[in-house]
Short mmCIF file of C-alpha atoms in Angstrom, two decimals:
data_model
loop_
_atom_site.label_atom_id
_atom_site.label_comp_id
_atom_site.label_asym_id
_atom_site.label_seq_id
_atom_site.Cartn_x
_atom_site.Cartn_y
_atom_site.Cartn_z
CA MET J 1 -69.92 1.84 -45.31
CA CYS J 2 -71.81 2.05 -42.06
CA ARG J 3 -74.09 4.89 -40.87
CA LYS J 4 -72.70 7.89 -39.30
CA GLY J 5 -73.14 8.36 -35.50
CA LYS J 6 -73.88 5.72 -32.92
CA THR J 7 -73.48 2.29 -34.40
CA THR J 8 -76.19 -0.11 -33.31
CA VAL J 9 -75.85 -3.97 -33.62
CA PRO J 10 -79.28 -5.53 -33.56
CA ASP J 11 -80.00 -8.98 -32.15
CA THR J 12 -76.72 -9.29 -30.15
CA LEU J 13 -75.96 -10.00 -26.51
CA LYS J 14 -74.45 -7.43 -24.49
CA THR J 15 -71.61 -7.74 -22.00
CA PRO J 16 -71.66 -6.05 -18.57
CA LEU J 17 -69.15 -3.50 -20.08
CA TYR J 18 -71.43 -2.38 -22.86
CA PRO J 19 -72.21 1.01 -21.17
CA LEU J 20 -68.63 1.71 -20.68
CA HIS J 21 -67.91 0.95 -24.41
CA GLU J 22 -70.58 3.40 -25.38
CA ARG J 23 -69.26 6.07 -22.96
CA LEU J 24 -65.71 5.64 -24.43
CA GLY J 25 -67.02 6.08 -27.95
CA ALA J 26 -66.23 2.57 -29.21
CA SER J 27 -67.39 1.62 -32.68
CA MET J 28 -69.34 -1.62 -32.00
CA ALA J 29 -69.50 -4.88 -34.15
CA ALA J 30 -71.21 -8.12 -34.00
CA PHE J 31 -68.81 -10.96 -33.15
CA ALA J 32 -69.99 -14.65 -32.20
CA GLY J 33 -73.38 -13.12 -31.41
CA TRP J 34 -72.15 -10.42 -29.13
CA ALA J 35 -71.85 -6.69 -29.52
CA LEU J 36 -68.15 -5.79 -28.85
CA PRO J 37 -65.92 -2.89 -29.49
CA MET J 38 -64.22 -3.09 -32.84
CA SER J 39 -62.08 0.02 -31.84
CA TYR J 40 -62.21 3.05 -29.72
CA PRO J 41 -61.44 6.60 -31.01
CA ALA J 42 -57.71 6.00 -30.53
CA GLY J 43 -57.90 3.55 -33.46
CA THR J 44 -56.73 -0.15 -33.95
CA ILE J 45 -52.99 0.74 -34.52
CA ALA J 46 -52.78 2.89 -31.38
CA GLU J 47 -54.69 0.30 -29.29
CA HIS J 48 -52.31 -2.53 -30.51
CA LYS J 49 -49.15 -0.48 -29.71
CA ALA J 50 -50.48 0.34 -26.32
CA ALA J 51 -50.57 -3.34 -25.57
CA ARG J 52 -46.84 -3.85 -26.76
CA SER J 53 -45.44 -0.89 -24.98
CA GLY J 54 -47.88 0.07 -22.12
CA ALA J 55 -51.17 -1.64 -21.11
CA ALA J 56 -54.35 -2.40 -22.94
CA LEU J 57 -57.80 -3.38 -21.68
CA PHE J 58 -59.98 -5.78 -23.66
CA ASP J 59 -63.63 -7.02 -22.85
CA VAL J 60 -63.57 -10.67 -23.33
CA SER J 61 -66.69 -11.34 -21.43
CA HIS J 62 -68.16 -12.95 -24.54
CA MET J 63 -65.92 -15.98 -23.91
CA GLY J 64 -67.59 -19.07 -22.15
CA GLN J 65 -66.65 -19.53 -18.53
CA VAL J 66 -67.33 -22.99 -17.36
CA GLU J 67 -66.81 -24.44 -13.79
CA ILE J 68 -66.50 -28.16 -13.56
CA THR J 69 -66.77 -29.82 -10.06
CA GLY J 70 -67.09 -33.47 -8.85
CA ASP J 71 -65.06 -36.54 -8.09
CA GLY J 72 -62.97 -37.58 -11.10
CA ALA J 73 -63.45 -34.66 -13.04
CA ALA J 74 -59.87 -34.23 -14.05
CA GLU J 75 -59.62 -37.79 -15.05
CA ALA J 76 -62.81 -37.44 -17.17
CA LEU J 77 -61.61 -34.30 -18.74
CA GLU J 78 -58.51 -36.28 -19.91
CA ARG J 79 -60.83 -38.43 -21.91
CA LEU J 80 -61.56 -35.44 -24.11
CA MET J 81 -58.37 -33.66 -24.37
CA PRO J 82 -54.66 -34.57 -24.69
CA GLN J 83 -53.47 -32.42 -21.75
CA ASP J 84 -52.33 -33.12 -18.19
CA VAL J 85 -55.39 -32.10 -16.23
CA VAL J 86 -54.93 -34.66 -13.43
CA GLY J 87 -51.47 -33.07 -12.80
CA LEU J 88 -52.82 -29.48 -12.95
CA LYS J 89 -51.83 -27.98 -9.65
CA ASP J 90 -54.02 -25.71 -7.57
CA GLY J 91 -53.33 -22.13 -8.77
CA ARG J 92 -52.08 -22.99 -12.17
CA GLN J 93 -53.52 -22.84 -15.70
CA ILE J 94 -52.91 -24.96 -18.90
CA TYR J 95 -53.73 -24.29 -22.50
CA GLY J 96 -55.54 -27.30 -24.24
CA PHE J 97 -58.10 -28.28 -26.93
CA LEU J 98 -60.83 -30.72 -27.13
CA THR J 99 -60.21 -33.20 -29.99
CA THR J 100 -62.32 -34.97 -32.53
CA GLU J 101 -62.39 -38.73 -33.23
CA ASP J 102 -60.59 -37.93 -36.61
CA GLY J 103 -57.67 -36.23 -34.75
CA GLY J 104 -58.92 -32.71 -35.40
CA ILE J 105 -59.46 -29.91 -32.87
CA LEU J 106 -63.11 -29.12 -31.92
CA ASP J 107 -61.98 -26.00 -29.90
CA ASP J 108 -59.09 -24.75 -27.92
CA LEU J 109 -59.43 -23.43 -24.22
CA MET J 110 -57.73 -22.72 -20.90
CA VAL J 111 -58.10 -24.82 -17.81
CA SER J 112 -57.21 -23.44 -14.29
CA ARG J 113 -57.61 -25.07 -10.97
CA GLU J 114 -58.85 -23.73 -7.78
CA GLY J 115 -58.76 -26.35 -5.19
CA ASP J 116 -61.24 -29.11 -6.48
CA VAL J 117 -62.82 -26.73 -9.07
CA LEU J 118 -61.64 -26.74 -12.58
CA ARG J 119 -62.32 -23.43 -14.31
CA LEU J 120 -62.44 -23.35 -18.22
CA VAL J 121 -62.45 -20.51 -20.65
CA VAL J 122 -63.77 -21.51 -24.15
CA ASN J 123 -64.36 -19.46 -27.29
CA ALA J 124 -67.62 -17.70 -27.51
CA ALA J 125 -68.52 -19.17 -30.98
CA PHE J 126 -68.29 -22.73 -29.72
CA THR J 127 -69.56 -22.40 -26.01
CA GLU J 128 -72.68 -24.31 -26.60
CA ALA J 129 -70.86 -27.09 -28.63
CA ASP J 130 -68.24 -27.40 -25.97
CA LEU J 131 -70.74 -27.67 -23.15
CA ASP J 132 -72.49 -30.46 -25.05
CA VAL J 133 -69.21 -32.37 -25.30
CA LEU J 134 -68.24 -31.67 -21.71
CA ARG J 135 -71.67 -32.78 -20.36
CA GLN J 136 -71.78 -35.91 -22.40
CA GLY J 137 -68.03 -36.79 -21.43
CA LEU J 138 -68.43 -35.82 -17.85
CA PRO J 139 -71.70 -37.39 -16.79
CA GLU J 140 -70.51 -37.80 -13.21
CA ALA J 141 -69.25 -34.16 -12.85
CA GLU J 142 -71.22 -30.87 -12.47
CA VAL J 143 -70.49 -28.75 -15.63
CA ARG J 144 -71.80 -25.22 -15.16
CA HIS J 145 -71.82 -22.54 -17.62
CA ASP J 146 -71.27 -19.42 -15.38
CA THR J 147 -72.88 -16.45 -17.09
CA SER J 148 -72.79 -14.32 -13.95
CA ARG J 149 -69.30 -13.08 -14.63
CA ALA J 150 -67.37 -10.73 -16.93
CA LEU J 151 -63.94 -11.32 -18.30
CA ILE J 152 -61.24 -8.65 -18.61
CA ALA J 153 -57.93 -8.83 -20.18
CA VAL J 154 -55.28 -6.42 -19.13
CA GLN J 155 -52.24 -6.81 -21.38
CA GLY J 156 -48.71 -5.22 -21.89
CA PRO J 157 -45.69 -4.52 -19.89
CA ASP J 158 -47.48 -2.08 -17.59
CA ALA J 159 -50.36 -4.44 -16.86
CA GLU J 160 -48.97 -5.66 -13.55
CA ASP J 161 -48.58 -2.11 -12.24
CA ALA J 162 -52.22 -1.17 -13.37
CA LEU J 163 -53.79 -4.18 -11.99
CA ALA J 164 -51.78 -4.49 -8.66
CA ALA J 165 -53.57 -1.33 -7.30
CA HIS J 166 -56.70 -3.48 -7.34
CA ALA J 167 -55.29 -6.98 -6.69
CA PRO J 168 -51.78 -6.83 -5.14
CA GLU J 169 -51.65 -10.58 -5.51
CA VAL J 170 -50.79 -10.26 -9.04
CA ARG J 171 -47.27 -9.11 -8.23
CA GLN J 172 -46.36 -12.68 -7.02
CA MET J 173 -47.94 -14.38 -10.04
CA ARG J 174 -45.83 -15.89 -12.95
CA PHE J 175 -47.03 -16.80 -16.50
CA MET J 176 -50.02 -19.21 -16.30
CA ASP J 177 -50.43 -18.86 -12.50
CA ALA J 178 -53.98 -18.42 -11.36
CA ALA J 179 -54.97 -16.79 -8.12
CA ARG J 180 -58.06 -15.65 -6.17
CA SER J 181 -58.24 -11.95 -5.20
CA GLY J 182 -61.53 -11.44 -3.30
CA SER J 183 -64.23 -11.97 -5.82
CA MET J 184 -61.82 -11.94 -8.85
CA TRP J 185 -60.35 -15.10 -10.34
CA ILE J 186 -57.21 -13.94 -11.97
CA THR J 187 -54.77 -15.78 -14.50
CA ARG J 188 -51.49 -14.40 -15.81
CA SER J 189 -52.11 -15.12 -19.51
CA GLY J 190 -53.73 -13.63 -22.53
CA TYR J 191 -53.91 -13.66 -26.17
CA THR J 192 -51.53 -10.96 -27.28
CA GLY J 193 -48.05 -12.48 -26.80
CA GLU J 194 -47.43 -9.85 -24.03
CA ASP J 195 -47.36 -10.27 -20.28
CA GLY J 196 -50.72 -9.71 -18.78
CA PHE J 197 -53.83 -10.97 -16.95
CA GLU J 198 -57.40 -12.19 -17.52
CA ILE J 199 -59.63 -11.45 -14.81
CA SER J 200 -62.91 -13.12 -14.23
CA ILE J 201 -65.10 -10.88 -11.96
CA PRO J 202 -68.93 -10.79 -11.04
CA ALA J 203 -70.84 -8.82 -13.72
CA GLY J 204 -71.88 -6.30 -11.28
CA GLU J 205 -68.28 -5.29 -10.39
CA ALA J 206 -66.81 -5.35 -13.87
CA GLU J 207 -67.53 -1.90 -15.11
CA ALA J 208 -66.12 -0.15 -11.82
CA LEU J 209 -62.78 -2.13 -12.26
CA ALA J 210 -62.62 -1.57 -15.99
CA SER J 211 -63.28 2.07 -15.76
CA ALA J 212 -60.76 2.61 -12.82
CA LEU J 213 -58.12 0.76 -14.99
CA VAL J 214 -58.95 3.14 -17.85
CA GLN J 215 -58.84 6.03 -15.59
CA SER J 216 -55.34 5.01 -14.70
CA GLY J 217 -54.06 5.17 -18.15
CA VAL J 218 -54.74 1.75 -19.47
CA GLN J 219 -55.81 2.08 -23.10
CA PRO J 220 -59.19 0.35 -24.03
CA ALA J 221 -58.69 -1.89 -27.09
CA GLY J 222 -61.07 -3.63 -29.59
CA LEU J 223 -61.46 -6.65 -31.54
CA GLY J 224 -59.22 -5.15 -34.33
CA ALA J 225 -56.29 -4.77 -32.04
CA ARG J 226 -57.00 -8.10 -30.43
CA ASP J 227 -56.64 -9.88 -33.76
CA SER J 228 -53.54 -8.06 -34.92
CA LEU J 229 -51.90 -8.80 -31.54
CA ARG J 230 -52.69 -12.46 -31.49
CA LEU J 231 -51.74 -12.74 -35.23
CA GLU J 232 -48.24 -11.28 -34.63
CA ALA J 233 -47.94 -13.51 -31.57
CA GLY J 234 -48.58 -16.62 -33.82
CA LEU J 235 -51.52 -17.58 -31.85
CA CYS J 236 -54.38 -19.57 -33.42
CA LEU J 237 -57.98 -18.46 -33.67
CA SER J 238 -60.32 -21.31 -33.27
CA GLY J 239 -62.57 -22.09 -36.10
CA THR J 240 -60.25 -20.09 -38.40
CA ASP J 241 -56.61 -21.24 -37.92
CA ILE J 242 -57.60 -24.52 -36.15
CA GLY J 243 -60.64 -26.72 -36.40
CA PRO J 244 -61.97 -30.30 -37.04
CA GLY J 245 -59.93 -30.25 -40.22
CA THR J 246 -56.59 -29.62 -38.68
CA SER J 247 -54.55 -31.76 -36.21
CA PRO J 248 -52.47 -30.45 -33.24
CA ALA J 249 -49.25 -31.39 -35.01
CA GLU J 250 -50.27 -29.62 -38.14
CA ALA J 251 -51.33 -26.66 -36.30
CA GLY J 252 -47.90 -26.49 -34.51
CA LEU J 253 -49.40 -27.23 -31.06
CA LYS J 254 -47.23 -30.10 -30.13
CA PHE J 255 -45.97 -28.09 -27.15
CA ALA J 256 -49.47 -28.44 -25.41
CA ILE J 257 -49.43 -32.31 -25.35
CA PRO J 258 -47.27 -33.29 -22.36
CA LYS J 259 -45.14 -36.37 -22.19
CA VAL J 260 -47.56 -38.18 -19.71
CA ARG J 261 -50.23 -38.29 -22.38
CA ARG J 262 -47.92 -39.20 -25.21
CA ARG J 263 -46.90 -42.64 -26.16
CA ASP J 264 -45.09 -44.42 -23.37
CA GLY J 265 -46.48 -41.66 -20.99
CA ALA J 266 -48.06 -42.88 -17.67
CA ARG J 267 -51.52 -41.92 -18.91
CA ALA J 268 -50.86 -42.07 -22.72
CA GLY J 269 -53.78 -41.64 -25.23
CA GLY J 270 -57.34 -42.31 -24.21
CA PHE J 271 -58.65 -39.06 -25.79
CA PRO J 272 -60.54 -38.74 -29.10
CA GLY J 273 -58.36 -39.17 -32.20
CA ALA J 274 -55.38 -40.31 -29.96
CA THR J 275 -54.03 -42.71 -32.63
CA ARG J 276 -53.54 -40.10 -35.32
CA ILE J 277 -52.68 -37.36 -32.94
CA LEU J 278 -49.99 -39.22 -31.20
CA ALA J 279 -48.54 -40.83 -34.33
CA GLU J 280 -47.97 -37.35 -35.84
CA LEU J 281 -45.81 -36.35 -32.84
CA THR J 282 -43.04 -38.71 -33.86
CA GLY J 283 -41.04 -39.53 -36.98
CA ASP J 284 -41.69 -37.35 -39.90
CA GLY J 285 -44.82 -35.78 -38.60
CA PRO J 286 -47.74 -34.54 -40.74
CA ALA J 287 -47.43 -33.71 -44.25
CA ARG J 288 -48.42 -30.01 -43.97
CA LEU J 289 -47.88 -27.38 -41.23
CA ARG J 290 -49.16 -24.06 -40.26
CA MET J 291 -46.57 -21.67 -41.36
CA GLY J 292 -45.92 -17.95 -40.95
CA LEU J 293 -45.56 -15.76 -43.99
CA ARG J 294 -44.07 -12.32 -44.35
CA PRO J 295 -45.56 -10.91 -47.70
CA GLU J 296 -43.40 -8.46 -49.50
CA GLY J 297 -44.64 -4.79 -49.80
CA ARG J 298 -47.68 -3.69 -47.79
CA ALA J 299 -50.52 -5.42 -49.37
CA PRO J 300 -52.01 -7.79 -46.68
CA PHE J 301 -52.61 -11.41 -47.44
CA ARG J 302 -56.18 -11.84 -45.98
CA ALA J 303 -57.86 -15.18 -45.08
CA GLY J 304 -58.43 -17.22 -48.20
CA THR J 305 -55.47 -15.93 -50.20
CA PRO J 306 -54.27 -18.82 -52.31
CA ILE J 307 -50.46 -19.62 -51.87
CA PHE J 308 -48.34 -20.94 -54.78
CA ALA J 309 -44.84 -22.64 -54.74
CA GLY J 310 -43.92 -20.40 -57.72
CA GLU J 311 -44.65 -17.24 -59.32
CA THR J 312 -46.33 -18.99 -62.44
CA ALA J 313 -47.50 -22.24 -60.57
CA GLU J 314 -51.00 -23.06 -61.84
CA THR J 315 -52.57 -24.49 -58.68
CA PRO J 316 -52.15 -23.34 -55.03
CA PHE J 317 -50.68 -25.61 -52.54
CA GLY J 318 -52.29 -23.84 -49.52
CA HIS J 319 -54.48 -20.93 -48.47
CA VAL J 320 -54.02 -18.21 -45.84
CA THR J 321 -56.19 -18.92 -42.76
CA SER J 322 -55.61 -15.56 -41.18
CA GLY J 323 -53.57 -12.59 -41.98
CA GLY J 324 -53.57 -8.80 -42.02
CA HIS J 325 -51.36 -5.92 -41.07
CA GLY J 326 -48.88 -6.26 -38.19
CA PRO J 327 -48.43 -2.82 -36.50
CA SER J 328 -45.53 -4.05 -34.54
CA VAL J 329 -43.59 -5.71 -37.38
CA GLU J 330 -44.77 -2.77 -39.53
CA GLY J 331 -45.86 -4.87 -42.49
CA PRO J 332 -48.35 -7.64 -43.31
CA VAL J 333 -48.29 -11.05 -41.60
CA ALA J 334 -50.31 -14.24 -42.38
CA MET J 335 -50.73 -17.75 -41.52
CA ALA J 336 -51.16 -20.72 -44.03
CA TYR J 337 -51.05 -24.48 -43.98
CA LEU J 338 -48.31 -25.49 -46.40
CA PRO J 339 -46.66 -28.76 -47.32
CA ARG J 340 -43.85 -29.51 -44.90
CA ASN J 341 -41.42 -30.57 -47.44
CA PRO J 342 -40.85 -28.56 -49.61
CA PRO J 343 -40.83 -25.55 -48.91
CA GLN J 344 -37.99 -25.03 -46.37
CA PRO J 345 -38.11 -22.28 -43.87
CA ASP J 346 -37.03 -19.03 -45.49
CA SER J 347 -38.00 -20.28 -48.91
CA LEU J 348 -40.16 -18.01 -51.00
CA VAL J 349 -43.79 -18.71 -51.94
CA TRP J 350 -46.25 -16.43 -53.67
CA GLY J 351 -49.71 -15.35 -52.63
CA GLU J 352 -52.31 -14.01 -55.20
CA VAL J 353 -54.02 -10.62 -54.37
CA ARG J 354 -56.41 -9.18 -56.69
CA GLY J 355 -54.97 -11.25 -59.58
CA ARG J 356 -51.41 -10.37 -58.86
CA ARG J 357 -48.66 -12.78 -57.44
CA ILE J 358 -46.91 -11.28 -54.50
CA PRO J 359 -43.72 -12.91 -53.10
CA ALA J 360 -43.72 -13.83 -49.39
CA ARG J 361 -41.17 -15.36 -47.17
CA ILE J 362 -41.95 -18.39 -44.76
CA VAL J 363 -40.63 -17.24 -41.34
CA PRO J 364 -40.87 -18.84 -37.88
CA MET J 365 -43.59 -17.79 -35.65
CA PRO J 366 -44.10 -15.59 -33.63
CA PHE J 367 -43.74 -12.63 -35.84
CA HIS J 368 -43.14 -10.54 -32.74
CA PRO J 369 -41.42 -12.20 -29.81
CA HIS J 370 -43.51 -13.27 -26.79
CA ALA J 371 -42.79 -11.30 -23.54
CA TYR J 372 -44.28 -13.66 -21.02
CA ARG J 373 -43.25 -13.37 -17.28
CA ARG J 374 -42.12 -16.93 -16.68
CA MET F 1 -66.00 20.82 -53.40
CA LYS F 2 -68.29 18.07 -54.46
CA TYR F 3 -68.85 14.58 -53.29
CA THR F 4 -69.92 11.10 -54.64
CA GLU F 5 -72.15 8.49 -52.93
CA ASN F 6 -68.86 6.41 -52.63
CA HIS F 7 -67.64 8.86 -50.12
CA GLU F 8 -65.07 10.62 -52.24
CA TRP F 9 -64.48 14.34 -52.53
CA VAL F 10 -63.86 15.92 -55.88
CA SER F 11 -62.41 19.40 -56.26
CA LEU F 12 -62.07 21.09 -59.62
CA GLU F 13 -59.37 23.59 -61.02
CA GLY F 14 -59.95 24.35 -64.74
CA ASP F 15 -60.58 20.88 -66.23
CA ILE F 16 -58.48 19.01 -63.62
CA ALA F 17 -60.20 17.27 -60.72
CA THR F 18 -58.47 16.22 -57.47
CA ILE F 19 -59.90 13.25 -55.71
CA GLY F 20 -59.79 12.02 -52.11
CA ILE F 21 -61.98 10.36 -49.54
CA THR F 22 -64.18 12.11 -46.94
CA GLU F 23 -63.42 12.31 -43.22
CA HIS F 24 -66.57 10.15 -42.73
CA ALA F 25 -65.03 7.37 -44.97
CA ALA F 26 -61.58 7.57 -43.38
CA LYS F 27 -63.15 7.17 -39.86
CA GLN F 28 -65.38 4.24 -41.09
CA LEU F 29 -62.43 2.47 -42.72
CA GLY F 30 -60.11 2.62 -39.60
CA ASP F 31 -56.47 2.81 -39.88
CA VAL F 32 -55.28 2.59 -43.46
CA VAL F 33 -52.31 0.30 -44.03
CA PHE F 34 -52.17 -0.11 -47.78
CA VAL F 35 -52.84 2.04 -50.82
CA GLU F 36 -52.46 1.05 -54.48
CA LEU F 37 -52.61 3.87 -57.02
CA PRO F 38 -53.24 3.88 -60.74
CA GLU F 39 -50.70 4.51 -63.54
CA PRO F 40 -50.62 8.13 -64.79
CA GLU F 41 -51.92 8.48 -68.32
CA THR F 42 -54.58 5.72 -67.74
CA VAL F 43 -57.85 6.57 -69.35
CA VAL F 44 -60.67 5.82 -67.05
CA ALA F 45 -64.54 5.80 -67.25
CA LYS F 46 -66.80 6.95 -64.45
CA GLY F 47 -67.23 4.07 -62.05
CA ASP F 48 -63.90 2.22 -62.94
CA GLU F 49 -62.11 1.09 -59.83
CA VAL F 50 -58.71 2.96 -59.84
CA VAL F 51 -57.55 2.68 -56.15
CA VAL F 52 -57.20 -0.04 -53.73
CA ILE F 53 -57.57 0.79 -50.02
CA GLU F 54 -56.68 -1.74 -47.38
CA SER F 55 -57.56 -0.74 -43.67
CA VAL F 56 -56.90 -2.83 -40.53
CA LYS F 57 -60.61 -4.04 -41.06
CA ALA F 58 -60.94 -4.75 -44.78
CA ALA F 59 -60.24 -3.88 -48.41
CA SER F 60 -62.13 -1.34 -50.37
CA ASP F 61 -61.78 0.82 -53.44
CA ILE F 62 -62.01 4.36 -55.03
CA SER F 63 -63.74 4.56 -58.39
CA ALA F 64 -63.17 7.18 -60.88
CA PRO F 65 -66.00 9.88 -60.27
CA LEU F 66 -66.16 10.94 -63.75
CA ASP F 67 -64.62 10.05 -67.31
CA GLY F 68 -61.17 11.33 -67.85
CA GLU F 69 -57.53 10.70 -67.77
CA ILE F 70 -55.26 10.04 -64.69
CA LEU F 71 -52.61 12.77 -64.65
CA GLU F 72 -51.00 12.41 -61.38
CA VAL F 73 -51.04 10.22 -58.19
CA ASN F 74 -50.04 10.86 -54.62
CA ASP F 75 -47.01 8.63 -54.01
CA LYS F 76 -46.66 9.66 -50.56
CA LEU F 77 -49.66 7.30 -49.73
CA VAL F 78 -47.76 4.32 -50.80
CA ASP F 79 -45.07 4.50 -48.14
CA GLY F 80 -47.37 6.45 -45.74
CA PRO F 81 -50.90 5.18 -45.78
CA GLY F 82 -51.64 6.37 -42.48
CA LEU F 83 -51.88 9.86 -43.96
CA VAL F 84 -55.39 8.97 -45.12
CA ASN F 85 -56.40 9.05 -41.51
CA GLU F 86 -54.55 11.99 -40.51
CA ASP F 87 -55.52 14.41 -43.25
CA PRO F 88 -58.08 12.99 -45.58
CA LEU F 89 -59.14 16.19 -46.91
CA GLY F 90 -55.82 17.63 -47.48
CA ALA F 91 -52.45 15.99 -47.77
CA ALA F 92 -54.03 12.57 -48.49
CA TRP F 93 -55.43 13.31 -51.95
CA PHE F 94 -55.25 10.08 -54.21
CA PHE F 95 -55.13 11.25 -57.77
CA LYS F 96 -55.66 14.19 -60.19
CA MET F 97 -57.47 13.55 -63.50
CA LYS F 98 -58.17 15.49 -66.53
CA LEU F 99 -61.97 15.44 -66.98
CA GLU F 100 -63.32 14.80 -70.50
CA ASP F 101 -66.29 16.81 -69.61
CA PRO F 102 -65.50 19.45 -66.77
CA ASP F 103 -69.22 20.40 -66.87
CA ALA F 104 -70.27 16.97 -65.40
CA TRP F 105 -68.53 17.95 -62.20
CA ALA F 106 -71.32 20.36 -61.25
CA ASP F 107 -73.72 17.41 -61.19
CA LEU F 108 -72.03 15.60 -58.46
CA MET F 109 -73.40 16.04 -54.85
CA ASP F 110 -72.88 19.28 -53.04
CA GLU F 111 -71.90 19.36 -49.36
CA ASP F 112 -75.55 19.41 -48.03
CA GLU F 113 -76.60 16.50 -50.11
CA TYR F 114 -73.47 14.50 -49.05
CA LYS F 115 -74.37 15.37 -45.30
CA GLU F 116 -77.83 14.07 -45.76
CA LEU F 117 -76.30 10.76 -47.13
CA THR F 118 -74.15 10.26 -44.02
CA GLU F 119 -76.75 11.09 -41.48
#
């Protein structure tokens, strides 16, 4: 157990909101090299519920913000990812991923367009790796890692009202819209399954905005709530639920590959691993899929929990990639890669926790319905 | 009230000890979401893991503070694990055990010693 009192996390980077976290009494943890709040005095479950029924604020400044400019940048980016970057309109955002030659996923990311500028948000743990790939793949373009800005997520049904006081533009936005409001670049998106916004803001202005939002009743929320929210929403964590060893179809991310990049599309293929990735989109698809599990009882299936086809089966046929308690579903939830056939949806599998087999039902994801403002 | 270095509190009445976790431990664990209790009449030795606690963060356990036999467990925690965060020193006791040697209780940490440990 940790020491009492102020928790210090050595050798970590601090976000522009670090002083605010300390003032709010956060318990800090190291994540991808950054000191970030694990939870605030309200506790993870209360923070989670605030995002589902009110509004919650997350410091996601650790994520990599990358700006790409230059002629042909969109075309060049399509050589690295199977999304429609060329067709991305000004003021819109897409979800996508960088792929590997083997048809796996290097990292997932968001791309928004402001005029001729493409703005990417990539995962903190993979920022350097992604930058290498982007710079090699886009030699003609300028790829700039913008470390001068914070990133704040405001999530929940009350997010629009809370943010509109500072950026009235947000009232006109729909899910995956992107808009400028003064020095802020705002997208209507997030990582919780709720309606909400991510705000890119100059570091020096971040604390004033965040503390005003908290003053107005937005609940500050830490990494614990962020993880349970995205888990209930069925969203992948890069490096955990997806990675070089999992293809987009296996991960259930077919929705993110538009027609124009699929076989017979106007700009079909042309990205790393295209042969396998596109082949898996047709016919029977891959042999295994990322599936949702609802374990019986209250014991969570944590990452690594082996999953068996039967109560006495000797060898596991899959493992949990991430799992834990779902405060909104009021019970444990987990994701695992399991053979597509069998089991069928709703069939029973078994997880082994502390030497005991616990039944779990395969259910469709998300575990908690999305509430995006489309 | 006595304490262990595993952040448990142990109170004694006759030769029957009641065991729970300290406020410090409950705070460090975060929201508790699952509790697994031992079977009554189980004979346990000091250090045996007898309770599993899972919080939103991680799994941990409570070990028997002394030798003895489990007499009674607090079933309320199974359906309401959040009680551990609400009232760790009261309603959220985990189990009662009959101590083999009640005198050994006196050798556990007193409040000052425990405070020192957590500072």
